[in-house]
Structures are given as structure tokens and as C-alpha cells.
């Protein structure tokens, strides 16, 4: 039997709905409606003045039969492979160093986090100068001439280096928060048992920060699969290497806002969402074997 609500409880419930209404409305307007409209648009052919006609699966058929689409998919996956493992490993190393007893610790944290607050356009401008094949500082250090941004074999690698550099500080701060939540008593007990620092890292540190590591991995994986702005700013539209290194999101931008083929672009967007969903599901299934929540 359900108890009849009092007038005060009804008033409190009404105010609760009023308080959460802006968030719910924002989610519906800014998230769910665009997603539903993108799905609808992916089954349509766009015409002039924003009109569209239903075309069934034609956009998906055209997409899956285009070599350029599969090249963009491979570039996106390869960019993710290049940036995520190396970036997470470097971020973990930086977090371990920042968690140690060193002088000027707060200053080092600010220095590593600084790339996250710098405008992406400024970062791309500096790194483009550093990767310049004729007078770049990297070639000067190496003592050889490498066309980093105009050679298909190195252009995506150069973008990956910039992505790792710009994100490692943010990831390190997240992992540092996990390290600081580990009780010192675990390490004191390990020292008494004679465990080495390497043994302590694999037996204590890594299992204890695995939830934070898992969240960082998810965030970095999703960001890598959605890469667009970095490639857009690092590789000029006049650069002949661009078609060989463009990502799915760059292809989406080109089809939607340059070619005006919004139906085809929407299909690319839906494919990217599915790709991110598949990767995320695999990660959530796999995390049962290595993420330790029993702290």
C-alpha cells in the first residue's frame, strides 16, 4: 500500500523537479535532440536551403564503399594507438615524480598542467615551427632534415607527439590524485617485509590507482578517437599529405561544412559514435580483470 503524500512532501517534490529542470532541459536540447537529429540526417540527402530527402541506407553504402573513409578510420585508430599507451605511461611517470618528496613540487605541477590552459592554436603554431622541415629546431637538434609535416610516414606521428605533450599534464594531475589517496601504511608494511620499490609499485601502487587509471584511459581514448582540431591546425589544407592523415572527425568537418554534404557527414559522425561505443564497452568488460575497487 502506498502512503498518501502530505502537502509538505508534495511541495518539496515539486521544488525538486523545478531545481533539476534546467539540467534536464539542457540535456534534451544540447545532447539528446542533436543526437536524434544526426541519426535522422544520416538517412537523408541534403539539398539547398537546408532541405533534405530520405534516402535510406545510401549514405552508409557510399561511406563503406569509399577508400577515403576507411583510410580516415585507420588514421583515427592508429592515432589512438600512438597517443594513448605512451601518453598514459608518461603521465603515470610524471605523477610518480610529482608525488615524491621533491622541492618546488607545486611549481612542477603548474608547469606540467600549463599546456592544458594554453590555446590549442598557440600550441599548434609553436609545434609547427619546431617541426618545420627547413629551419625547425627539432631538425637542428637531430642534425638532419626530416619533412615532419609533409611526409605521410611522419605527419601523423608529429601530431601524436603534440597530442601527448599537451595532455600529459592533465592526465598526470588525475593520476596524482589517485596516488595521494593511497595510505602510507601499505608502503611501511612492505618496507618491513623487505619488498623493493619496483615490487611495491606493481603490488601496491598500480592496483590501488587502477580505478583512476581506468577513468584516465577512458577519457584519453575518447579524446583520441575524436581528434580533429590538432590535425586541422598542424596540417594545412593545401598540404598534399592531408588526405593521407585526416581523421574521421576531420572528414566529417570537410563533408559537412566544406562540401555541404551533411547527410553523408552525419553518417560519418554516427560511425564514430559507434566506434567509441565499441571501444568503451570493450574497456568496461576488460576492466573487471585489472581494475581493483576493493580498497
Tab-separated table of C-alpha atoms in Angstrom:
chain	number	residue	atom	x	y	z
A	1	UNK	CA	0.000	0.000	0.000
A	2	UNK	CA	1.345	3.414	-0.956
A	3	UNK	CA	1.237	6.068	1.716
A	4	UNK	CA	-0.515	9.253	0.700
A	5	UNK	CA	1.911	12.146	0.439
A	6	UNK	CA	1.404	15.111	2.678
A	7	UNK	CA	1.101	18.643	1.347
A	8	UNK	CA	4.644	19.461	2.518
A	9	UNK	CA	6.082	16.396	0.753
A	10	UNK	CA	4.297	17.292	-2.488
A	11	UNK	CA	5.625	20.837	-2.259
A	12	UNK	CA	9.151	19.536	-1.640
A	13	UNK	CA	8.882	17.147	-4.585
A	14	UNK	CA	7.640	19.946	-6.819
A	15	UNK	CA	10.599	22.126	-5.884
A	16	UNK	CA	12.958	19.207	-6.561
A	17	UNK	CA	11.615	18.918	-10.113
A	18	UNK	CA	11.917	22.677	-10.572
A	19	UNK	CA	15.558	22.625	-9.432
A	20	UNK	CA	16.613	19.813	-11.782
A	21	UNK	CA	14.527	21.110	-14.707
A	22	UNK	CA	17.290	23.363	-16.169
A	23	UNK	CA	19.734	20.448	-16.294
A	24	UNK	CA	17.184	18.098	-17.847
A	25	UNK	CA	16.127	20.706	-20.407
A	26	UNK	CA	19.767	21.413	-21.228
A	27	UNK	CA	20.475	17.706	-21.788
A	28	UNK	CA	17.432	17.322	-24.027
A	29	UNK	CA	18.199	20.407	-26.127
A	30	UNK	CA	22.003	20.249	-26.289
A	31	UNK	CA	22.645	16.490	-26.216
A	32	UNK	CA	19.738	14.203	-26.998
A	33	UNK	CA	17.982	16.252	-29.660
A	34	UNK	CA	21.202	16.772	-31.709
A	35	UNK	CA	21.916	13.035	-31.477
A	36	UNK	CA	18.441	12.076	-32.689
A	37	UNK	CA	18.588	14.700	-35.443
A	38	UNK	CA	22.029	13.455	-36.545
A	39	UNK	CA	20.682	9.916	-36.805
A	40	UNK	CA	17.747	11.189	-38.862
A	41	UNK	CA	20.052	13.247	-41.052
A	42	UNK	CA	22.311	10.254	-41.723
A	43	UNK	CA	19.431	8.642	-43.613
A	44	UNK	CA	18.819	11.756	-45.713
A	45	UNK	CA	20.270	13.578	-48.688
A	46	UNK	CA	20.669	17.282	-48.036
A	47	UNK	CA	19.641	19.832	-50.623
A	48	UNK	CA	19.813	23.595	-50.940
A	49	UNK	CA	18.455	25.879	-48.204
A	50	UNK	CA	18.701	23.126	-45.565
A	51	UNK	CA	16.102	20.834	-47.121
A	52	UNK	CA	16.622	17.075	-47.007
A	53	UNK	CA	15.017	13.985	-48.501
A	54	UNK	CA	15.003	10.454	-47.114
A	55	UNK	CA	17.464	8.169	-48.909
A	56	UNK	CA	17.562	5.094	-46.659
A	57	UNK	CA	20.980	3.476	-46.238
A	58	UNK	CA	22.531	5.160	-49.275
A	59	UNK	CA	24.835	7.384	-47.186
A	60	UNK	CA	26.150	4.357	-45.300
A	61	UNK	CA	26.571	2.376	-48.523
A	62	UNK	CA	28.542	5.244	-50.062
A	63	UNK	CA	30.578	5.626	-46.886
A	64	UNK	CA	31.565	1.972	-46.528
A	65	UNK	CA	32.453	1.730	-50.221
A	66	UNK	CA	34.813	4.730	-50.162
A	67	UNK	CA	38.554	4.042	-49.607
A	68	UNK	CA	38.951	7.540	-48.178
A	69	UNK	CA	36.558	6.686	-45.334
A	70	UNK	CA	38.451	3.512	-44.407
A	71	UNK	CA	41.730	5.425	-44.556
A	72	UNK	CA	40.316	8.015	-42.150
A	73	UNK	CA	39.098	5.225	-39.853
A	74	UNK	CA	42.532	3.618	-39.841
A	75	UNK	CA	44.190	7.001	-39.204
A	76	UNK	CA	41.906	7.572	-36.232
A	77	UNK	CA	42.630	4.150	-34.739
A	78	UNK	CA	46.366	4.480	-35.411
A	79	UNK	CA	46.418	7.934	-33.803
A	80	UNK	CA	44.724	6.419	-30.745
A	81	UNK	CA	47.320	3.620	-30.616
A	82	UNK	CA	50.151	6.145	-30.901
A	83	UNK	CA	48.932	8.535	-28.225
A	84	UNK	CA	47.053	6.615	-25.523
A	85	UNK	CA	49.576	3.980	-24.266
A	86	UNK	CA	52.586	6.296	-24.450
A	87	UNK	CA	50.674	9.265	-23.042
A	88	UNK	CA	49.299	7.306	-20.086
A	89	UNK	CA	52.727	5.798	-19.321
A	90	UNK	CA	54.420	9.220	-19.353
A	91	UNK	CA	51.607	10.742	-17.278
A	92	UNK	CA	51.968	7.972	-14.688
A	93	UNK	CA	55.741	8.525	-14.532
A	94	UNK	CA	55.230	12.278	-14.094
A	95	UNK	CA	52.619	11.664	-11.380
A	96	UNK	CA	55.019	9.384	-9.503
A	97	UNK	CA	57.747	12.034	-9.679
A	98	UNK	CA	55.373	14.781	-8.528
A	99	UNK	CA	54.214	12.603	-5.647
A	100	UNK	CA	57.772	12.118	-4.418
A	101	UNK	CA	59.477	14.358	-1.874
A	102	UNK	CA	60.985	16.975	-4.181
A	103	UNK	CA	61.447	20.698	-3.840
A	104	UNK	CA	59.262	23.120	-5.803
A	105	UNK	CA	56.594	20.405	-6.136
A	106	UNK	CA	53.712	22.867	-6.641
A	107	UNK	CA	55.679	24.697	-9.317
A	108	UNK	CA	56.337	21.484	-11.254
A	109	UNK	CA	52.631	20.621	-11.119
A	110	UNK	CA	51.758	24.024	-12.587
A	111	UNK	CA	54.393	23.649	-15.320
A	112	UNK	CA	53.122	20.225	-16.395
A	113	UNK	CA	49.490	21.363	-16.302
A	114	UNK	CA	50.200	24.585	-18.232
A	115	UNK	CA	49.646	23.115	-21.752
A	116	UNK	CA	46.011	22.407	-20.842
A	117	UNK	CA	45.257	26.110	-20.323
A	118	UNK	CA	47.145	27.335	-23.396
A	119	UNK	CA	45.079	27.946	-26.536
A	120	UNK	CA	45.325	24.983	-28.958
A	121	UNK	CA	46.047	27.384	-31.816
A	122	UNK	CA	49.092	28.728	-29.963
A	123	UNK	CA	50.327	25.195	-29.254
A	124	UNK	CA	49.940	24.212	-32.900
A	125	UNK	CA	51.737	27.345	-34.085
A	126	UNK	CA	54.762	26.692	-31.864
A	127	UNK	CA	54.975	22.998	-32.732
A	128	UNK	CA	54.586	23.674	-36.458
A	129	UNK	CA	57.619	25.918	-36.232
A	130	UNK	CA	59.522	23.248	-34.296
A	131	UNK	CA	58.606	20.564	-36.858
A	132	UNK	CA	59.421	22.758	-39.858
A	133	UNK	CA	61.448	20.743	-42.332
A	134	UNK	CA	63.778	23.602	-43.302
A	135	UNK	CA	64.524	25.612	-40.142
A	136	UNK	CA	62.740	23.718	-37.337
A	137	UNK	CA	64.517	23.319	-34.014
A	138	UNK	CA	63.910	19.568	-33.958
A	139	UNK	CA	65.806	19.060	-37.214
A	140	UNK	CA	68.546	21.339	-35.873
A	141	UNK	CA	68.904	19.151	-32.787
A	142	UNK	CA	68.850	15.940	-34.817
A	143	UNK	CA	71.292	17.329	-37.359
A	144	UNK	CA	69.271	16.075	-40.300
A	145	UNK	CA	66.415	17.267	-42.497
A	146	UNK	CA	63.117	15.477	-41.951
A	147	UNK	CA	59.889	16.722	-43.541
A	148	UNK	CA	57.796	16.002	-40.472
A	149	UNK	CA	54.540	17.597	-41.635
A	150	UNK	CA	54.785	16.952	-45.374
A	151	UNK	CA	55.780	13.282	-45.298
A	152	UNK	CA	52.861	10.803	-44.891
A	153	UNK	CA	55.024	8.486	-42.784
A	154	UNK	CA	55.800	11.154	-40.157
A	155	UNK	CA	52.925	13.685	-40.288
A	156	UNK	CA	50.557	11.710	-38.061
A	157	UNK	CA	53.435	10.826	-35.735
A	158	UNK	CA	54.237	14.523	-35.338
A	159	UNK	CA	50.585	15.245	-34.471
A	160	UNK	CA	50.667	12.395	-31.957
A	161	UNK	CA	53.712	13.910	-30.233
A	162	UNK	CA	51.888	17.219	-29.830
A	163	UNK	CA	48.775	15.444	-28.513
A	164	UNK	CA	50.800	13.553	-25.897
A	165	UNK	CA	52.682	16.684	-24.838
A	166	UNK	CA	49.519	18.759	-24.438
A	167	UNK	CA	47.559	16.113	-22.471
A	168	UNK	CA	50.195	14.544	-20.241
A	169	UNK	CA	49.890	17.263	-17.576
A	170	UNK	CA	46.128	16.847	-17.176
A	171	UNK	CA	46.398	13.059	-17.000
A	172	UNK	CA	49.266	13.341	-14.509
A	173	UNK	CA	47.148	15.515	-12.197
A	174	UNK	CA	44.339	12.944	-12.289
A	175	UNK	CA	46.741	10.090	-11.523
A	176	UNK	CA	48.423	12.164	-8.823
A	177	UNK	CA	45.084	12.466	-7.025
A	178	UNK	CA	44.863	8.662	-7.043
A	179	UNK	CA	48.408	8.298	-5.714
A	180	UNK	CA	47.746	10.684	-2.848
A	181	UNK	CA	44.769	8.588	-1.720
A	182	UNK	CA	46.972	5.548	-1.077
A	183	UNK	CA	47.628	5.065	2.620
A	184	UNK	CA	51.296	5.246	3.646
A	185	UNK	CA	50.763	2.250	5.926
A	186	UNK	CA	50.825	-0.080	2.905
A	187	UNK	CA	54.324	1.044	1.965
A	188	UNK	CA	55.505	0.909	5.584
A	189	UNK	CA	54.329	-2.709	5.834
A	190	UNK	CA	56.020	-3.507	2.506
A	191	UNK	CA	59.298	-1.991	3.734
A	192	UNK	CA	59.151	-4.143	6.845
A	193	UNK	CA	58.641	-7.229	4.650
A	194	UNK	CA	61.661	-6.227	2.563
A	195	UNK	CA	59.808	-5.500	-0.678
A	196	UNK	CA	61.742	-3.455	-3.230
A	197	UNK	CA	60.408	-0.219	-4.734
A	198	UNK	CA	59.650	-1.998	-8.012
A	199	UNK	CA	57.749	-4.708	-6.162
A	200	UNK	CA	55.833	-2.078	-4.200
A	201	UNK	CA	54.858	-0.333	-7.438
A	202	UNK	CA	53.355	-3.463	-9.022
A	203	UNK	CA	51.872	-4.897	-5.821
A	204	UNK	CA	50.578	-1.720	-4.146
A	205	UNK	CA	50.690	1.406	-6.304
A	206	UNK	CA	49.371	0.028	-9.579
A	207	UNK	CA	46.406	-1.921	-8.093
A	208	UNK	CA	45.444	0.976	-5.806
A	209	UNK	CA	45.356	3.595	-8.574
A	210	UNK	CA	43.767	1.264	-11.144
A	211	UNK	CA	40.294	2.931	-10.842
A	212	UNK	CA	41.827	6.357	-11.534
A	213	UNK	CA	43.960	4.847	-14.291
A	214	UNK	CA	40.845	3.312	-15.847
A	215	UNK	CA	38.972	6.646	-15.884
A	216	UNK	CA	42.004	8.403	-17.371
A	217	UNK	CA	42.290	5.696	-20.023
A	218	UNK	CA	38.622	6.068	-20.988
A	219	UNK	CA	38.887	9.851	-21.258
A	220	UNK	CA	42.113	9.769	-23.275
A	221	UNK	CA	40.811	7.050	-25.601
A	222	UNK	CA	37.645	9.005	-26.356
A	223	UNK	CA	39.595	12.220	-26.945
A	224	UNK	CA	41.969	10.441	-29.350
A	225	UNK	CA	39.124	8.893	-31.345
A	226	UNK	CA	37.531	12.346	-31.692
A	227	UNK	CA	40.715	14.136	-32.761
A	228	UNK	CA	40.096	16.956	-35.215
A	229	UNK	CA	41.423	20.346	-34.129
A	230	UNK	CA	45.034	19.227	-33.781
A	231	UNK	CA	45.211	17.821	-37.316
A	232	UNK	CA	43.305	20.837	-38.656
A	233	UNK	CA	45.836	23.265	-37.154
A	234	UNK	CA	49.000	21.234	-37.746
A	235	UNK	CA	48.340	20.237	-41.372
A	236	UNK	CA	47.434	22.964	-43.877
A	237	UNK	CA	44.531	22.400	-46.241
A	238	UNK	CA	46.997	22.943	-49.102
A	239	UNK	CA	49.309	20.248	-47.740
A	240	UNK	CA	49.198	17.238	-50.126
A	241	UNK	CA	49.671	14.881	-47.174
A	242	UNK	CA	46.323	15.852	-45.617
A	243	UNK	CA	44.148	13.185	-47.351
A	244	UNK	CA	46.537	10.515	-46.059
A	245	UNK	CA	46.452	11.613	-42.404
A	246	UNK	CA	42.952	13.050	-41.918
A	247	UNK	CA	40.845	11.582	-39.113
A	248	UNK	CA	37.161	10.689	-39.088
A	249	UNK	CA	36.225	13.969	-37.429
A	250	UNK	CA	38.263	15.920	-39.967
A	251	UNK	CA	36.480	14.054	-42.770
A	252	UNK	CA	33.181	14.858	-41.052
A	253	UNK	CA	34.087	18.560	-40.913
A	254	UNK	CA	35.096	18.621	-44.572
A	255	UNK	CA	31.932	16.893	-45.796
A	256	UNK	CA	29.585	18.882	-43.549
A	257	UNK	CA	30.966	22.411	-43.734
A	258	UNK	CA	33.082	22.487	-46.893
A	259	UNK	CA	31.316	20.129	-49.310
A	260	UNK	CA	27.882	20.746	-47.759
A	261	UNK	CA	27.033	17.030	-47.802
A	262	UNK	CA	25.526	16.966	-44.308
A	263	UNK	CA	23.752	13.621	-44.699
A	264	UNK	CA	26.992	11.833	-45.549
A	265	UNK	CA	28.779	13.730	-42.772
A	266	UNK	CA	26.105	12.646	-40.289
A	267	UNK	CA	26.707	9.019	-41.269
A	268	UNK	CA	30.430	9.501	-40.532
A	269	UNK	CA	29.527	11.008	-37.167
A	270	UNK	CA	27.282	8.045	-36.277
A	271	UNK	CA	30.065	5.641	-37.280
A	272	UNK	CA	32.482	7.493	-34.986
A	273	UNK	CA	29.998	7.304	-32.113
A	274	UNK	CA	29.616	3.557	-32.678
A	275	UNK	CA	33.395	3.144	-32.787
A	276	UNK	CA	33.792	4.996	-29.495
A	277	UNK	CA	30.947	2.951	-28.001
A	278	UNK	CA	32.525	-0.359	-29.045
A	279	UNK	CA	35.914	0.638	-27.617
A	280	UNK	CA	34.301	1.820	-24.365
A	281	UNK	CA	32.285	-1.398	-23.963
A	282	UNK	CA	35.424	-3.486	-24.526
A	283	UNK	CA	37.218	-1.429	-21.891
A	284	UNK	CA	34.406	-1.841	-19.369
A	285	UNK	CA	34.401	-5.595	-19.950
A	286	UNK	CA	38.171	-5.818	-19.682
A	287	UNK	CA	38.422	-3.644	-16.573
A	288	UNK	CA	36.987	-6.476	-14.465
A	289	UNK	CA	40.317	-8.281	-14.846
A	290	UNK	CA	42.678	-5.476	-13.825
A	291	UNK	CA	40.795	-2.693	-12.019
A	292	UNK	CA	40.767	-3.119	-8.236
A	293	UNK	CA	37.851	-1.496	-6.411
A	294	UNK	CA	38.386	-3.384	-3.132
A	295	UNK	CA	40.382	-0.705	-1.321
